[in-house]
PDB file of C-alpha atoms in Angstrom:
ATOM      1  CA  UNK A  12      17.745 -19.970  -5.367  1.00 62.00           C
ATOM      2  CA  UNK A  13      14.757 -20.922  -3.237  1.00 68.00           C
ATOM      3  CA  UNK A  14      13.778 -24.359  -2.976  1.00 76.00           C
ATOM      4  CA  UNK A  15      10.474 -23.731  -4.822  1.00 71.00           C
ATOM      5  CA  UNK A  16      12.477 -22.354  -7.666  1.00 76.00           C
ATOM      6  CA  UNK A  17      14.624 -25.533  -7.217  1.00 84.00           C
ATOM      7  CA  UNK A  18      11.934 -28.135  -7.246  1.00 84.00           C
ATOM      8  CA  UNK A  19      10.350 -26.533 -10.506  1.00 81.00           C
ATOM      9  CA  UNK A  20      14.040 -26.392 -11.607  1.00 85.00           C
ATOM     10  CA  UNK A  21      14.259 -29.859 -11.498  1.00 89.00           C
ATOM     11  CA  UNK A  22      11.274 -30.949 -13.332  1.00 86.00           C
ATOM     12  CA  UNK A  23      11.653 -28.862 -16.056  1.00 83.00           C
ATOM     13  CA  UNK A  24      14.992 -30.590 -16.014  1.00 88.00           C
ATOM     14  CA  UNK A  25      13.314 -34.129 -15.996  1.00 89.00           C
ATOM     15  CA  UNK A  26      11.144 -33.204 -18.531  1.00 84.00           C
ATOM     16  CA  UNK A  27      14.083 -32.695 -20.975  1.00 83.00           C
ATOM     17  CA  UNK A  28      15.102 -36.788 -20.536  1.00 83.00           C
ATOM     18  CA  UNK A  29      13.142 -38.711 -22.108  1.00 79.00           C
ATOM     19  CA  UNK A  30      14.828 -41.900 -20.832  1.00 87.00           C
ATOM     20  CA  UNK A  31      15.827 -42.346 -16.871  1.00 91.00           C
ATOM     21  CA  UNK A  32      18.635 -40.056 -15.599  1.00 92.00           C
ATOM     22  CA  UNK A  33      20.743 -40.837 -12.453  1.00 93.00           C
ATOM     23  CA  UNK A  34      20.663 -38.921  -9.593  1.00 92.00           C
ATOM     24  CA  UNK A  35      24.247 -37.840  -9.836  1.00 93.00           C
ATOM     25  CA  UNK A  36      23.339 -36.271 -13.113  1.00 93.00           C
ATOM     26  CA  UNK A  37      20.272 -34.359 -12.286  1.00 93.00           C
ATOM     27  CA  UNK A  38      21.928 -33.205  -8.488  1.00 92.00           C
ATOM     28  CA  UNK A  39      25.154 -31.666 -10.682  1.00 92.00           C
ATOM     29  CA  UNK A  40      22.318 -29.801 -12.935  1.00 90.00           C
ATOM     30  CA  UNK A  41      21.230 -28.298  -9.843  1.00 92.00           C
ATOM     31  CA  UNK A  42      24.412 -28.265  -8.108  1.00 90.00           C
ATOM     32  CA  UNK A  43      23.486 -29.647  -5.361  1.00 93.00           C
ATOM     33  CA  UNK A  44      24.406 -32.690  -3.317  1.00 93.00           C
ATOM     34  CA  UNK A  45      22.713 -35.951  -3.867  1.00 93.00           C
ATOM     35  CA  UNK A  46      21.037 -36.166  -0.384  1.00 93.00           C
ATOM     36  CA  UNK A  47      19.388 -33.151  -1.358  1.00 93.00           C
ATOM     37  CA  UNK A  48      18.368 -34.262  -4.403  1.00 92.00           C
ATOM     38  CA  UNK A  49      16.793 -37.328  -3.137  1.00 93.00           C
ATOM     39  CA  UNK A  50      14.980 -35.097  -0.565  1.00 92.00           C
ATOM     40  CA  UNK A  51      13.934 -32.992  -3.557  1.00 92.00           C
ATOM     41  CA  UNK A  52      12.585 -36.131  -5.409  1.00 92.00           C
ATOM     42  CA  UNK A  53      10.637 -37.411  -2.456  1.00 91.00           C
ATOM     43  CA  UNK A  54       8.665 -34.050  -2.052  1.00 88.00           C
ATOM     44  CA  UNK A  55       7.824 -33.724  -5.631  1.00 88.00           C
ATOM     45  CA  UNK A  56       6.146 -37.490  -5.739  1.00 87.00           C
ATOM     46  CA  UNK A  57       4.706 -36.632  -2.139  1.00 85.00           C
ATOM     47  CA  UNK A  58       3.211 -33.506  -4.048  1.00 77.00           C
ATOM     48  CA  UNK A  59       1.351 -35.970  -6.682  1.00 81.00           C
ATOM     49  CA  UNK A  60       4.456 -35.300  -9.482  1.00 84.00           C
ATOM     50  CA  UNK A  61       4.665 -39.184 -11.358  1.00 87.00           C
ATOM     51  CA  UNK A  62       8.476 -39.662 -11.045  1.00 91.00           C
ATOM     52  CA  UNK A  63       9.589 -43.496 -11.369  1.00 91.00           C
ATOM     53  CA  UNK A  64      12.929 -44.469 -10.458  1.00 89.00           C
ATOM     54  CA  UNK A  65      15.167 -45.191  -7.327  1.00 83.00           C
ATOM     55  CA  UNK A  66      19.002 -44.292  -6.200  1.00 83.00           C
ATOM     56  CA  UNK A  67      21.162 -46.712  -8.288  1.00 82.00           C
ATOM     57  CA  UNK A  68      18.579 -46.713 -11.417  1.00 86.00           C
ATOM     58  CA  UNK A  69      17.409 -43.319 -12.432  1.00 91.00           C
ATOM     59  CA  UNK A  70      14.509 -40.947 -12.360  1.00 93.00           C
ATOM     60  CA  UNK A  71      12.020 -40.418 -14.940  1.00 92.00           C
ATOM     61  CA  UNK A  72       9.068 -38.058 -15.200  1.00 89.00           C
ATOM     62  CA  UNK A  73       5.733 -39.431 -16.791  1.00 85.00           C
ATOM     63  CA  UNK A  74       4.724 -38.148 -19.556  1.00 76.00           C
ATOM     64  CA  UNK A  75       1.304 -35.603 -19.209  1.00 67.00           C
ATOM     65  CA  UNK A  76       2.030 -33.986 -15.500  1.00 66.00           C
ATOM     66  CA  UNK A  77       0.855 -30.393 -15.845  1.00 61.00           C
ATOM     67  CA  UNK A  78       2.794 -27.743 -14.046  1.00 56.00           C
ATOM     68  CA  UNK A  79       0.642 -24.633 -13.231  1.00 54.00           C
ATOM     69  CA  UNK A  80       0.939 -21.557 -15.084  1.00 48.00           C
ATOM     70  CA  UNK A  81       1.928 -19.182 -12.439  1.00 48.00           C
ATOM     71  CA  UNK A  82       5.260 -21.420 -12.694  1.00 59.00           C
ATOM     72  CA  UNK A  83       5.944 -19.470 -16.067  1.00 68.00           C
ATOM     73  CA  UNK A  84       8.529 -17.156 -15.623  1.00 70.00           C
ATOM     74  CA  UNK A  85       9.121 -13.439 -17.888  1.00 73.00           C
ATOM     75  CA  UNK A  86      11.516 -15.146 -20.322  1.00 79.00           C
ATOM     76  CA  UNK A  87       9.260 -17.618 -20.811  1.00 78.00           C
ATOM     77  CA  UNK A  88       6.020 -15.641 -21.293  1.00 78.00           C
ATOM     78  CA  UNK A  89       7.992 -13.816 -23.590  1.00 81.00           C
ATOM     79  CA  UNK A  90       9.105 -16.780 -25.545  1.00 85.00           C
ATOM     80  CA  UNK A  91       5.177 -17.896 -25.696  1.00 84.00           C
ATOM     81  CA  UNK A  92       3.826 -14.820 -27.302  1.00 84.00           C
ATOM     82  CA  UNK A  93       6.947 -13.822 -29.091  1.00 85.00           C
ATOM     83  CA  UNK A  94       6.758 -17.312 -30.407  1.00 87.00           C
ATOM     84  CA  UNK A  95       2.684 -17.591 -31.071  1.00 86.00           C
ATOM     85  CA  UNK A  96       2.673 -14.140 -32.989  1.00 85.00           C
ATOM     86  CA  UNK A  97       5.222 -15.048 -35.471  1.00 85.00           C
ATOM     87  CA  UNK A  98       3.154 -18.243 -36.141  1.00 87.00           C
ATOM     88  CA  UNK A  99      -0.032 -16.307 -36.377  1.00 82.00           C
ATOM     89  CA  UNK A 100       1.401 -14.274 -39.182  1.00 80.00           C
ATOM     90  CA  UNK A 101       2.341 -17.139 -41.316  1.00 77.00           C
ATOM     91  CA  UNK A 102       0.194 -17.690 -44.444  1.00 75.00           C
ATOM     92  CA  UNK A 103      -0.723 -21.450 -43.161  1.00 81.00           C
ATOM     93  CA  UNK A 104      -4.035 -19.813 -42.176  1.00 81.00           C
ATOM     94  CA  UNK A 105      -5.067 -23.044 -39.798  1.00 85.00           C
ATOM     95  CA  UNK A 106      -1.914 -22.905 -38.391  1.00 87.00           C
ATOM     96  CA  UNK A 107      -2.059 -18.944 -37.487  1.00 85.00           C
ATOM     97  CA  UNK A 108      -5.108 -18.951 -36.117  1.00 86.00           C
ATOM     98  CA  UNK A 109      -4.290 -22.025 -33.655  1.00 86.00           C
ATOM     99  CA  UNK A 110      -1.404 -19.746 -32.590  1.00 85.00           C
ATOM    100  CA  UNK A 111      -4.212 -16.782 -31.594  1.00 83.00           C
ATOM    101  CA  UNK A 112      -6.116 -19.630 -29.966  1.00 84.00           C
ATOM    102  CA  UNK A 113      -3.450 -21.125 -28.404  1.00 81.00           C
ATOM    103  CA  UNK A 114      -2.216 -17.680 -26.428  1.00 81.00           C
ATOM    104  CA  UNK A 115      -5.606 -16.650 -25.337  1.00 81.00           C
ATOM    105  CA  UNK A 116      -6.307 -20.349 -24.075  1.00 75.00           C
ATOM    106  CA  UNK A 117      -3.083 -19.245 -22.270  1.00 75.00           C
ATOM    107  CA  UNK A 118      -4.147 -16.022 -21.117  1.00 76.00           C
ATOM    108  CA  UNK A 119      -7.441 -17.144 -19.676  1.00 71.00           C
ATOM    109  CA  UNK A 120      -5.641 -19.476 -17.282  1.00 65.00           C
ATOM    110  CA  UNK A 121      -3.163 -17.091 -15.870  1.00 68.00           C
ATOM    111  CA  UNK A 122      -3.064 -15.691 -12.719  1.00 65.00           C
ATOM    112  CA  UNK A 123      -3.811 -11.242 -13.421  1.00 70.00           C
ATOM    113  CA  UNK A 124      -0.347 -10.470 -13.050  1.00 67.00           C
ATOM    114  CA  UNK A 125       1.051 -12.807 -15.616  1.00 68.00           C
ATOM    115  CA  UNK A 126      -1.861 -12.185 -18.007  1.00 73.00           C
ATOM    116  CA  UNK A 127      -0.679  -7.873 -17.612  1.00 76.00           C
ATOM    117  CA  UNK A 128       2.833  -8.853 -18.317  1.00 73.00           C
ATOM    118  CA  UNK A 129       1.574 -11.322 -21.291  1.00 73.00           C
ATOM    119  CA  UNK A 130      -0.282  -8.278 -22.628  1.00 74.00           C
ATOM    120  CA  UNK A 131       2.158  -6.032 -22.034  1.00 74.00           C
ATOM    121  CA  UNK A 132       5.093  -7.852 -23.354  1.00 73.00           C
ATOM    122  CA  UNK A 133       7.447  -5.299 -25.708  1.00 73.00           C
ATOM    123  CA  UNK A 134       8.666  -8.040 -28.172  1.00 74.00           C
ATOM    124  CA  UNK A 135       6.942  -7.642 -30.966  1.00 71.00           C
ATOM    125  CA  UNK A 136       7.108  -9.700 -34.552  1.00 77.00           C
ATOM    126  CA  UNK A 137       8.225  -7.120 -37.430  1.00 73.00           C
ATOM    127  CA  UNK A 138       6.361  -7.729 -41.425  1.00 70.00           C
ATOM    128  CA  UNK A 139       7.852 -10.060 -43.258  1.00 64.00           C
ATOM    129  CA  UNK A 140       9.074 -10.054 -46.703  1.00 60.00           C
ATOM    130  CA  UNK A 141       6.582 -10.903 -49.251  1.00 58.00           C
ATOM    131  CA  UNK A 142       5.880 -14.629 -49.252  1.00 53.00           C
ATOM    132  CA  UNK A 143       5.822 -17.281 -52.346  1.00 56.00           C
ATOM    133  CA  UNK A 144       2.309 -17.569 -52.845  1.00 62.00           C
ATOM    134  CA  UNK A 145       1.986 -21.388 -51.305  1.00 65.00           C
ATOM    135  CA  UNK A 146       0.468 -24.107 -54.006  1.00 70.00           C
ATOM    136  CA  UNK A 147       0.096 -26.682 -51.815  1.00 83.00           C
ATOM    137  CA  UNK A 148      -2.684 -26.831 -48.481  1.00 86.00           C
ATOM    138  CA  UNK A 149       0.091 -26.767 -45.418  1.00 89.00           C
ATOM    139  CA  UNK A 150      -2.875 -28.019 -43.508  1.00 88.00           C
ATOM    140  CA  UNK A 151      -2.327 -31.359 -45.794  1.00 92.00           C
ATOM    141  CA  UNK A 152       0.727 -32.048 -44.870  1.00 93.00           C
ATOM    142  CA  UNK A 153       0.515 -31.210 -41.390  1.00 91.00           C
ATOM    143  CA  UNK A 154      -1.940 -33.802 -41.087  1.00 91.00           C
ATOM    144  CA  UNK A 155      -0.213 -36.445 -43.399  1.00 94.00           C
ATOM    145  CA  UNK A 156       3.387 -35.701 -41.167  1.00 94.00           C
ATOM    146  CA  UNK A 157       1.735 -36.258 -37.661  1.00 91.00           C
ATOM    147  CA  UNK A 158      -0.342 -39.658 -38.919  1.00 92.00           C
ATOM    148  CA  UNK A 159       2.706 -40.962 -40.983  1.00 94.00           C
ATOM    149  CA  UNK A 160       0.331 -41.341 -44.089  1.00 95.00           C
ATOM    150  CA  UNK A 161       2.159 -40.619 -47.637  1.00 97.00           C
ATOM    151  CA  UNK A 162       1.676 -37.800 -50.192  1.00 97.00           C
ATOM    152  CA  UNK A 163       0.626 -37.874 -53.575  1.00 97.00           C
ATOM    153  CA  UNK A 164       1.298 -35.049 -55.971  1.00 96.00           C
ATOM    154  CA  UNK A 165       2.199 -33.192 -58.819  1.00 95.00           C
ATOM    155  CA  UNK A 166       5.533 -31.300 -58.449  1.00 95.00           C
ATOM    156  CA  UNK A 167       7.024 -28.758 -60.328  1.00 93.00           C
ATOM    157  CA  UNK A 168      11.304 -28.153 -60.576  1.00 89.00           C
ATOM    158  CA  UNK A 169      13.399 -25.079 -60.698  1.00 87.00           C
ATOM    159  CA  UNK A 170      13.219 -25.650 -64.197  1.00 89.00           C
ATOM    160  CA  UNK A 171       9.339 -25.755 -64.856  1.00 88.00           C
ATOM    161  CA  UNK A 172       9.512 -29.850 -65.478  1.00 92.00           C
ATOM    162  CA  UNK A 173       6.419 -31.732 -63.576  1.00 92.00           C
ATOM    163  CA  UNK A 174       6.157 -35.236 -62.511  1.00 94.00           C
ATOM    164  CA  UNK A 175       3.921 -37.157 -60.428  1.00 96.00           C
ATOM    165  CA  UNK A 176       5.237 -38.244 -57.440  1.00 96.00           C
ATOM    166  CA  UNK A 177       4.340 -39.933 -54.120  1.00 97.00           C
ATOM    167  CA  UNK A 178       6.435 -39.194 -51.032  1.00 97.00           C
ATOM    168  CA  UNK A 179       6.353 -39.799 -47.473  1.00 97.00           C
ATOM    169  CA  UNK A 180       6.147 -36.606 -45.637  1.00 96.00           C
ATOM    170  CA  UNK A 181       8.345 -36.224 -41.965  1.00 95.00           C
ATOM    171  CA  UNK A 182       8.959 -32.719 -41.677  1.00 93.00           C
ATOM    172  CA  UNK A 183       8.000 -29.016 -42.779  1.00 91.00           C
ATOM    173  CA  UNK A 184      10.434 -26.027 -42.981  1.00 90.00           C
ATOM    174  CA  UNK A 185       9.272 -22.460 -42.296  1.00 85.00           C
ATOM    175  CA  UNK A 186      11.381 -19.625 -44.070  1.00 84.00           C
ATOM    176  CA  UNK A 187      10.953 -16.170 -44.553  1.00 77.00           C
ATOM    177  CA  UNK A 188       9.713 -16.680 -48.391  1.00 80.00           C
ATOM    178  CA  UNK A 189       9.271 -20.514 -48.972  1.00 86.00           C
ATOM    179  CA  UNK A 190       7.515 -23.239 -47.225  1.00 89.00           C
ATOM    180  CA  UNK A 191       9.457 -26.770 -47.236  1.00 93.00           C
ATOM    181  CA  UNK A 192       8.228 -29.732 -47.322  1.00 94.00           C
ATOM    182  CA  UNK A 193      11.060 -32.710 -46.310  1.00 95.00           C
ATOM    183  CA  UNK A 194      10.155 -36.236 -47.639  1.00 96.00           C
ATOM    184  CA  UNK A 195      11.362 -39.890 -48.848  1.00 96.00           C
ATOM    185  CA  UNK A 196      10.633 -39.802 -52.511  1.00 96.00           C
ATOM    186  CA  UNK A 197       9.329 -42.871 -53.920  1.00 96.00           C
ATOM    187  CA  UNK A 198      10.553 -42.137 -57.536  1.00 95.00           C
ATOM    188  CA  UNK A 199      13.659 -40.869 -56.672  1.00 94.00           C
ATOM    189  CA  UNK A 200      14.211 -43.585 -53.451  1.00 95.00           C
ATOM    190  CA  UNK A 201      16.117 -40.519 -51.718  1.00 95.00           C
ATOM    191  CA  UNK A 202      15.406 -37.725 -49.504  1.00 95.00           C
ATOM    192  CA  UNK A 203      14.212 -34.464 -51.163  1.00 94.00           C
ATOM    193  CA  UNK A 204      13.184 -30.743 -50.290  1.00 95.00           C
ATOM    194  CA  UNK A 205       9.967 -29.721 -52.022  1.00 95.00           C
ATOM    195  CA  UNK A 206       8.766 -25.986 -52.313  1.00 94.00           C
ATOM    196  CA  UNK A 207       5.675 -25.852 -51.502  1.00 92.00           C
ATOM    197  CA  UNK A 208       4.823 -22.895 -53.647  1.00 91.00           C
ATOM    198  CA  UNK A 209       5.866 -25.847 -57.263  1.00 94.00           C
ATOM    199  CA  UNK A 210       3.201 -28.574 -55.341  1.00 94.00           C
ATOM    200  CA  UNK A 211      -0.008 -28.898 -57.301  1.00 89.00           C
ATOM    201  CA  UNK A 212      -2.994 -31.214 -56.969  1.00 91.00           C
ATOM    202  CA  UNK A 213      -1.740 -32.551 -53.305  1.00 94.00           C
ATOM    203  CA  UNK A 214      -4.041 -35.364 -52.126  1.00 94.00           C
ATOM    204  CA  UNK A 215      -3.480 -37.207 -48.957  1.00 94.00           C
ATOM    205  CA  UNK A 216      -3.107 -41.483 -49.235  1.00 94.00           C
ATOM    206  CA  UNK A 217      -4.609 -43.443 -46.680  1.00 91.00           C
ATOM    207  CA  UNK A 218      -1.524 -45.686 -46.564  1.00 93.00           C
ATOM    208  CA  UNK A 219       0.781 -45.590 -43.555  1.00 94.00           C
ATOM    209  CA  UNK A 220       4.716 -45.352 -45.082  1.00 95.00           C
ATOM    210  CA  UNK A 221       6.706 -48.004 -43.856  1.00 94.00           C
ATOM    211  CA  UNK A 222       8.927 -46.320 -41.236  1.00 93.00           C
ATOM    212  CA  UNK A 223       8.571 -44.222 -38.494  1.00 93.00           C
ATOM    213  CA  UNK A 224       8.623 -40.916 -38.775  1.00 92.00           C
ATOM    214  CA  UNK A 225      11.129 -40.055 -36.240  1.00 90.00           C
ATOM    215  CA  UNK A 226      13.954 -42.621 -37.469  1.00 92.00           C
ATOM    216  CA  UNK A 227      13.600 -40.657 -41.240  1.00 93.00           C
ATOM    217  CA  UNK A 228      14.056 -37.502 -39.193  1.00 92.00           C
ATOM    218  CA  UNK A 229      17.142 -38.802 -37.834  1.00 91.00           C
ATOM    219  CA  UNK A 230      18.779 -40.283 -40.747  1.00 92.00           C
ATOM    220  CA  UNK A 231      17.756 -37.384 -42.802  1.00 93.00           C
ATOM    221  CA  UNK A 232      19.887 -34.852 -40.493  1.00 90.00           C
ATOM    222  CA  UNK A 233      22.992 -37.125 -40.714  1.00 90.00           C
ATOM    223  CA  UNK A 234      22.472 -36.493 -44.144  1.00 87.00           C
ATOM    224  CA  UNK A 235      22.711 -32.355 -43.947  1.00 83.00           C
ATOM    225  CA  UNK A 236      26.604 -32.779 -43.280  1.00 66.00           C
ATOM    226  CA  UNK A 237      27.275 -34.034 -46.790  1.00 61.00           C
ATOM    227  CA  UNK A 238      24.404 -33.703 -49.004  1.00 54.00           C
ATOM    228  CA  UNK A 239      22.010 -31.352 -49.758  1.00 51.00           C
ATOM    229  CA  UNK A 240      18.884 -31.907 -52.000  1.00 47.00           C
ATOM    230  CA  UNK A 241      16.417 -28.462 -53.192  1.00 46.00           C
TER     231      UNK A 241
END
């Protein structure tokens, strides 16, 4: 490995911590020896990268440093468009057509020979089975998931019974057929899966739910283990 594979080795690496990582930690990723890791630090903040930390504490990248895209390598163009095609063939028709954006935004700032290999890429995203016709605007609950704002709604069960509910929305499953909408359910003072295909008259509440989103997210997967809600 070169060191200029190295060096973007290790902050890809440092973007995967969120929290400061020692030096022993990020050296055995790399296997290599601390002395070179230090060295390796010191040249990426001499290079303008915003790593904090210090032998003895940790190292932490800042959030918002930008590698270039000439860094990307074939796997990883491949995992962009194989990625941002599937999206764009999704019924959510704001979310598709971000995906189209997002991959020509992509393609405009590549150097020629990436952008011929992103064009050219073989791995291609097969028709899907025939989705649920979707009942509820994805777009809504996008929205409503990233600002932590709750739901209100009509929703229909497996057995045709409605009820009004209002739920705080955290997370949003894509399957082949169904869309899935995870959320804490006021009424039922649980977590619950909602089709999205049995949601009617969806209207977003400009009231933030009490918790963060994130902390529902994790209690809800220490929840998969034993219980399991449709």
């Amino acid at each position: 490995m070169s060191r200029s594979e190295r060096l973007l080795d290790l902050i890809q690496i440092l973007r995967r911590h969120r929290r400061p990582v020692s030096g022993l930690t990020l050296a055995g990723e790399l296997d290599v020896s601390i002395r070179t890791l230090y060295r390796d630090i010191a040249t990426l903040q001499g290079q303008g990268a915003p790593i904090e930390g210090e032998p003895g504490l940790g190292y932490v990248l800042k959030p918002g440093f930008m590698l270039p895209p000439l860094m990307f390598t074939d796997e990883e163009i491949e995992a962009i468009v194989l990625g941002s095609r599937w999206v764009a063939k999704q019924p959510d028709t704001r979310l598709s057509a971000a995906a189209a954006d997002a991959l020509a935004k992509i393609a405009a700032v590549l150097p020629d020979d990436l952008r011929e290999e992103l064009d050219a890429t073989a791995l291609l995203v097969g028709p899907s089975a025939e989705a649920t016709r979707e009942g509820a605007d994805l777009g809504i609950i996008r929205k409503a998931i990233r600002a932590e704002r709750k739901l209100e709604m009509t929703y229909q069960d497996a057995s045709g019974t409605g009820s009004r509910r209002i739920v705080w929305p955290f997370a949003l499953g894509f399957f082949d057929k169904v869309r899935v909408m995870v959320a804490w359910c006021e009424m039922r003072q649980d977590f619950r899966h909602f089709r999205a295909d049995r949601i009617s008259e969806l209207a977003a509440i400009d009231t933030r739910y009490p918790r963060r989103r994130a902390a529902m997210l994790k209690e809800w997967r220490a929840t998969l283990d034993t219980t399991r809600k449709l």
